[in-house]
Amino acid sequence: MNTDVEFHIRQNYPWNKLPANVKQSLGNSQREYEKHVLLYSIRNQLRFRNNLVRHVRKDERKYYEELLKYSRDHLMLYPYHLSDIMVKGLRVTPFSYYIGIMEDIMNSEKSYDSLPNFTAADCLRLLGIGRNQYIDLMNQCRSSKKFFRRKSARDLLPAKPVEISVEPWWVAQTGYITEDDIRVCSQAEKKAIDKMIDSGPQLAGAMEYNVVLSLYNRGFIYLDVPISDDSCISVPPLEGFVMNRVQGDYFETLLYKIFVSIDEQTNVAELANVLEIDLDLVKNAVSMYCRLGFAVKKGHAFSTEQLHPTWKNAPSVNRLKSTMDPQKMLLSWEQGSPVMEGGSSATDTDTTSLEDQADTASVSSLSIPAAPTKRIAFLFDSTLTAFLMMGNLSPNLKSHAVTMFEVGKLSDETLDSFLAELEKVESTAEGEAQRYFDHALTLKNTILFLRYNKELTQDQGPDIPNIGFPLDMLRCESLLGLDQATCSRVLNKNYKLLVSMAPLSNEIRPISSCTPQHIGPAIPEVSSIWFKLYLYHVTGQGPPSLLLSKGSRLRKLPDIFQVYDRLLITSWGHDPGVVPTSNVLTMLNDALTHSAVLIQGHGMQGHGETVHIPFPFDEEDLKGEFSYSNMCVHKALKKLKEQVDLEHQCGYITMLNSNNRHRRRASDSTECRGDTHLGGGIDTNGSTESFELVTEENNGESKVKTDTPSSEDEWVPLELCFGMPLFSSELNRKVCRKIASHKLCSNESLQELLHSSRKLSLKVLSFVQSFQDGSQSSDLDSGVLNPLSQPPAESGVPLPALNLIFKDGQLKEWSGRAPPPLNISALQKDQPT
């Protein structure tokens, strides 16, 4: 649906008040507009009254029946915000609604994964049907078909809801109750119903607990989860979340947007203002979090007098016992790690007594005295969450990893329990699992360094106590779900500084931010293939490299790569991989059909050797002669320092030696940066291959004997990554030390970073533009398809319009002589740009 049309429907514009251009987009047809109004209203589960749909559809009941049918067919969440209509008017409770959905997907023999995430979580809460239970039900359903007494799916589904958790601040309202219903009620239940009818809705905590559950299970009452303008919520590590699939309907999209934006200090009204989303929609979403147990409302303490005595041992919807005192995070970790009571395992009890609730409420309202209002944000990508999920690192770490992925955020308030889980991770593992363990341990050290570190905030001023800054962890992909203006408002409201992990996956677009300042890639181009070429262009050094635009085709491998045994291949928007030169041509041509590709020489005899050099450089690093253990004085790095600000940023530069003269044993030196798939690469056996970039962990201070002469000319810069590396604990430790010693988080340094980031952004954008322009005739001559001027939505980085080659210290346009049947031959012919 046209966004302009949606906007005017949302604003309740009748046909006669629509602008001419919107009418034209609808073919000047009022009937077409009314169809759009009805469809939009049903899709977005809008209330009939006070919305435009009441002028289009006269029958209110029929409208709600259509809305319910659409929601059920599309497996959407039950419209709790319309409970008064659904339960009282149509007599459809959440239980009967989800039973209908389960019956539909079982009769269609669909997999459990067809349920969207939040719908599956609500089904689990009300029906007690998770993945294993669903598989069991389907097996029973199929086996019954073999016998005469066939059981329908409905016969196998539960007859009443499982016992749900209810909070005392929820509100009980009467549903559709007949005289026959009253006859089967106990005296206590009749009394409760009479009170609700006479006095209106009642707080659940003021009623007898078992009566509330009994009336709810029979559908005589429904429960509202009230959220006010000044309500604040916290999001503990997720328990009971089902990771199936994302559907993309309006409410699910809203739930994910609010997940990554919400924090314990921002109330609902402020959040709606920051996101520029209707306040009622935000309240509906926050209410849903609390209902599902994914969030806890703060400051709803009930006195003993207000609560009915039967609530004393009632289960709590809060699935995590959050009993950590925020002040404990200032203690030295050497005294022992504070471990959360009760943990967050699904096998632990999910109930919390009222005494625990009161403790939780009091603890969550605590704050460190005069703590700064703004925080540091550590930006990570989904690669990190995958490592934490896959390694079986510690018993309760998975719930935190699920929270990092689904919520897109771990707030400072939950980092104590996260650190306690990371403390349990062992330091050694076997084979591939070692990567996961290394990332977990390095992440723990990074959090401990950035969080409440007085060294980083020594210039706070005399009136502000120097206790450092709190730390939130944010997933880049979740932030990118917000539009750019909203993302900027969220970041500026809550954060003083952004720090990215390094390297960020090439498959995502890094967060661009001038304010708050960003220690990481300034713009997406700085985290792309273009920045590698810019690096070689300004230093005049780098491995032989060939960037081919999408649609190109090679007949044979270009001569500059013939001497190499291994090539570094980077498919556009994917992470690089080192592959053997033999039979690489088939894989390259296959990748070029759907992507631009960068080919680089890596190793002449096996893998090339790489060394990671952390920056900013210390004064001591820049003294002396070049040697294997003193690479900071390399002439390419001296040139690079003049062009790129390495003093107010942190990260590492990877140097490459293709001759392998100092190659160490792979068992004690190699470290994998990432498994990547490059467009259906095929090995000699014709199987799809997983390409892995192998790097040497040296970091410029190797213990390898340096008496073997090392020529400066053998080493060239391979790449530069801004941010905090997590793949190497030694490299991470050095970068942390340099951040502190160079005072990168001081106001003065951050101001310099702001200016230098803008300058670098302009230089890189100008560089990219200079190689995008130029004669297009060469592309036609070489048979290259029309270059894609539209950047892919997920990256926003322009694709190469020309084929470019870097060799002999120069970056030029490259074109091969192409016989008629082929697009590009490998015969080189350099042309100045």
PDB file of N, CA and C in Angstrom, residues 382-394 397-398 401-402 432-437 675:
ATOM      1  N   SER A 382      25.107  -9.798  14.912  1.00  0.00           N
ATOM      2  CA  SER A 382      24.526 -11.114  15.213  1.00  0.00           C
ATOM      3  C   SER A 382      25.564 -12.224  15.277  1.00  0.00           C
ATOM      4  N   THR A 383      26.752 -11.992  14.720  1.00  0.00           N
ATOM      5  CA  THR A 383      27.810 -13.003  14.798  1.00  0.00           C
ATOM      6  C   THR A 383      28.118 -13.322  16.248  1.00  0.00           C
ATOM      7  N   LEU A 384      28.172 -12.287  17.083  1.00  0.00           N
ATOM      8  CA  LEU A 384      28.499 -12.475  18.494  1.00  0.00           C
ATOM      9  C   LEU A 384      27.417 -13.288  19.197  1.00  0.00           C
ATOM     10  N   THR A 385      26.147 -12.982  18.924  1.00  0.00           N
ATOM     11  CA  THR A 385      25.078 -13.739  19.573  1.00  0.00           C
ATOM     12  C   THR A 385      25.103 -15.196  19.125  1.00  0.00           C
ATOM     13  N   ALA A 386      25.463 -15.430  17.865  1.00  0.00           N
ATOM     14  CA  ALA A 386      25.550 -16.810  17.368  1.00  0.00           C
ATOM     15  C   ALA A 386      26.631 -17.572  18.125  1.00  0.00           C
ATOM     16  N   PHE A 387      27.782 -16.941  18.368  1.00  0.00           N
ATOM     17  CA  PHE A 387      28.868 -17.587  19.113  1.00  0.00           C
ATOM     18  C   PHE A 387      28.420 -17.934  20.533  1.00  0.00           C
ATOM     19  N   LEU A 388      27.688 -17.012  21.165  1.00  0.00           N
ATOM     20  CA  LEU A 388      27.262 -17.248  22.545  1.00  0.00           C
ATOM     21  C   LEU A 388      26.192 -18.331  22.619  1.00  0.00           C
ATOM     22  N   MET A 389      25.406 -18.484  21.549  1.00  0.00           N
ATOM     23  CA  MET A 389      24.355 -19.505  21.541  1.00  0.00           C
ATOM     24  C   MET A 389      24.911 -20.892  21.216  1.00  0.00           C
ATOM     25  N   MET A 390      25.930 -20.941  20.351  1.00  0.00           N
ATOM     26  CA  MET A 390      26.346 -22.227  19.795  1.00  0.00           C
ATOM     27  C   MET A 390      27.311 -23.011  20.673  1.00  0.00           C
ATOM     28  N   GLY A 391      27.978 -22.335  21.582  1.00  0.00           N
ATOM     29  CA  GLY A 391      29.088 -23.005  22.233  1.00  0.00           C
ATOM     30  C   GLY A 391      28.777 -23.797  23.476  1.00  0.00           C
ATOM     31  N   ASN A 392      27.503 -23.812  23.966  1.00  0.00           N
ATOM     32  CA  ASN A 392      27.199 -24.420  25.256  1.00  0.00           C
ATOM     33  C   ASN A 392      28.188 -23.938  26.311  1.00  0.00           C
ATOM     34  N   LEU A 393      28.360 -22.630  26.349  1.00  0.00           N
ATOM     35  CA  LEU A 393      29.439 -22.058  27.147  1.00  0.00           C
ATOM     36  C   LEU A 393      29.150 -22.124  28.638  1.00  0.00           C
ATOM     37  N   SER A 394      27.933 -21.794  29.041  1.00  0.00           N
ATOM     38  CA  SER A 394      27.551 -21.927  30.441  1.00  0.00           C
ATOM     39  C   SER A 394      26.044 -22.157  30.487  1.00  0.00           C
ATOM     40  N   LEU A 397      23.644 -18.980  29.929  1.00  0.00           N
ATOM     41  CA  LEU A 397      24.081 -17.914  29.025  1.00  0.00           C
ATOM     42  C   LEU A 397      23.144 -17.762  27.833  1.00  0.00           C
ATOM     43  N   LYS A 398      22.467 -18.860  27.480  1.00  0.00           N
ATOM     44  CA  LYS A 398      21.650 -18.818  26.263  1.00  0.00           C
ATOM     45  C   LYS A 398      20.512 -17.807  26.374  1.00  0.00           C
ATOM     46  N   ALA A 401      21.863 -14.564  25.478  1.00  0.00           N
ATOM     47  CA  ALA A 401      22.147 -14.486  24.042  1.00  0.00           C
ATOM     48  C   ALA A 401      20.861 -14.289  23.246  1.00  0.00           C
ATOM     49  N   VAL A 402      19.777 -14.983  23.664  1.00  0.00           N
ATOM     50  CA  VAL A 402      18.476 -14.806  23.005  1.00  0.00           C
ATOM     51  C   VAL A 402      17.993 -13.366  23.187  1.00  0.00           C
ATOM     52  N   GLU A 432      36.808 -26.093  16.812  1.00  0.00           N
ATOM     53  CA  GLU A 432      36.048 -24.903  16.425  1.00  0.00           C
ATOM     54  C   GLU A 432      35.432 -24.193  17.620  1.00  0.00           C
ATOM     55  N   ALA A 433      35.109 -24.951  18.675  1.00  0.00           N
ATOM     56  CA  ALA A 433      34.468 -24.361  19.850  1.00  0.00           C
ATOM     57  C   ALA A 433      35.359 -23.330  20.540  1.00  0.00           C
ATOM     58  N   GLN A 434      36.665 -23.411  20.313  1.00  0.00           N
ATOM     59  CA  GLN A 434      37.575 -22.462  20.957  1.00  0.00           C
ATOM     60  C   GLN A 434      37.250 -21.023  20.559  1.00  0.00           C
ATOM     61  N   ARG A 435      36.797 -20.838  19.316  1.00  0.00           N
ATOM     62  CA  ARG A 435      36.410 -19.486  18.862  1.00  0.00           C
ATOM     63  C   ARG A 435      35.320 -18.911  19.745  1.00  0.00           C
ATOM     64  N   TYR A 436      34.306 -19.738  20.051  1.00  0.00           N
ATOM     65  CA  TYR A 436      33.181 -19.266  20.844  1.00  0.00           C
ATOM     66  C   TYR A 436      33.642 -18.901  22.254  1.00  0.00           C
ATOM     67  N   PHE A 437      34.507 -19.750  22.820  1.00  0.00           N
ATOM     68  CA  PHE A 437      34.999 -19.494  24.169  1.00  0.00           C
ATOM     69  C   PHE A 437      35.845 -18.221  24.203  1.00  0.00           C
ATOM     70  N   ASP A 675      33.563 -17.869   9.353  1.00  0.00           N
ATOM     71  CA  ASP A 675      33.175 -18.733   8.245  1.00  0.00           C
ATOM     72  C   ASP A 675      32.279 -17.955   7.318  1.00  0.00           C
TER      73      ASP A 675
END
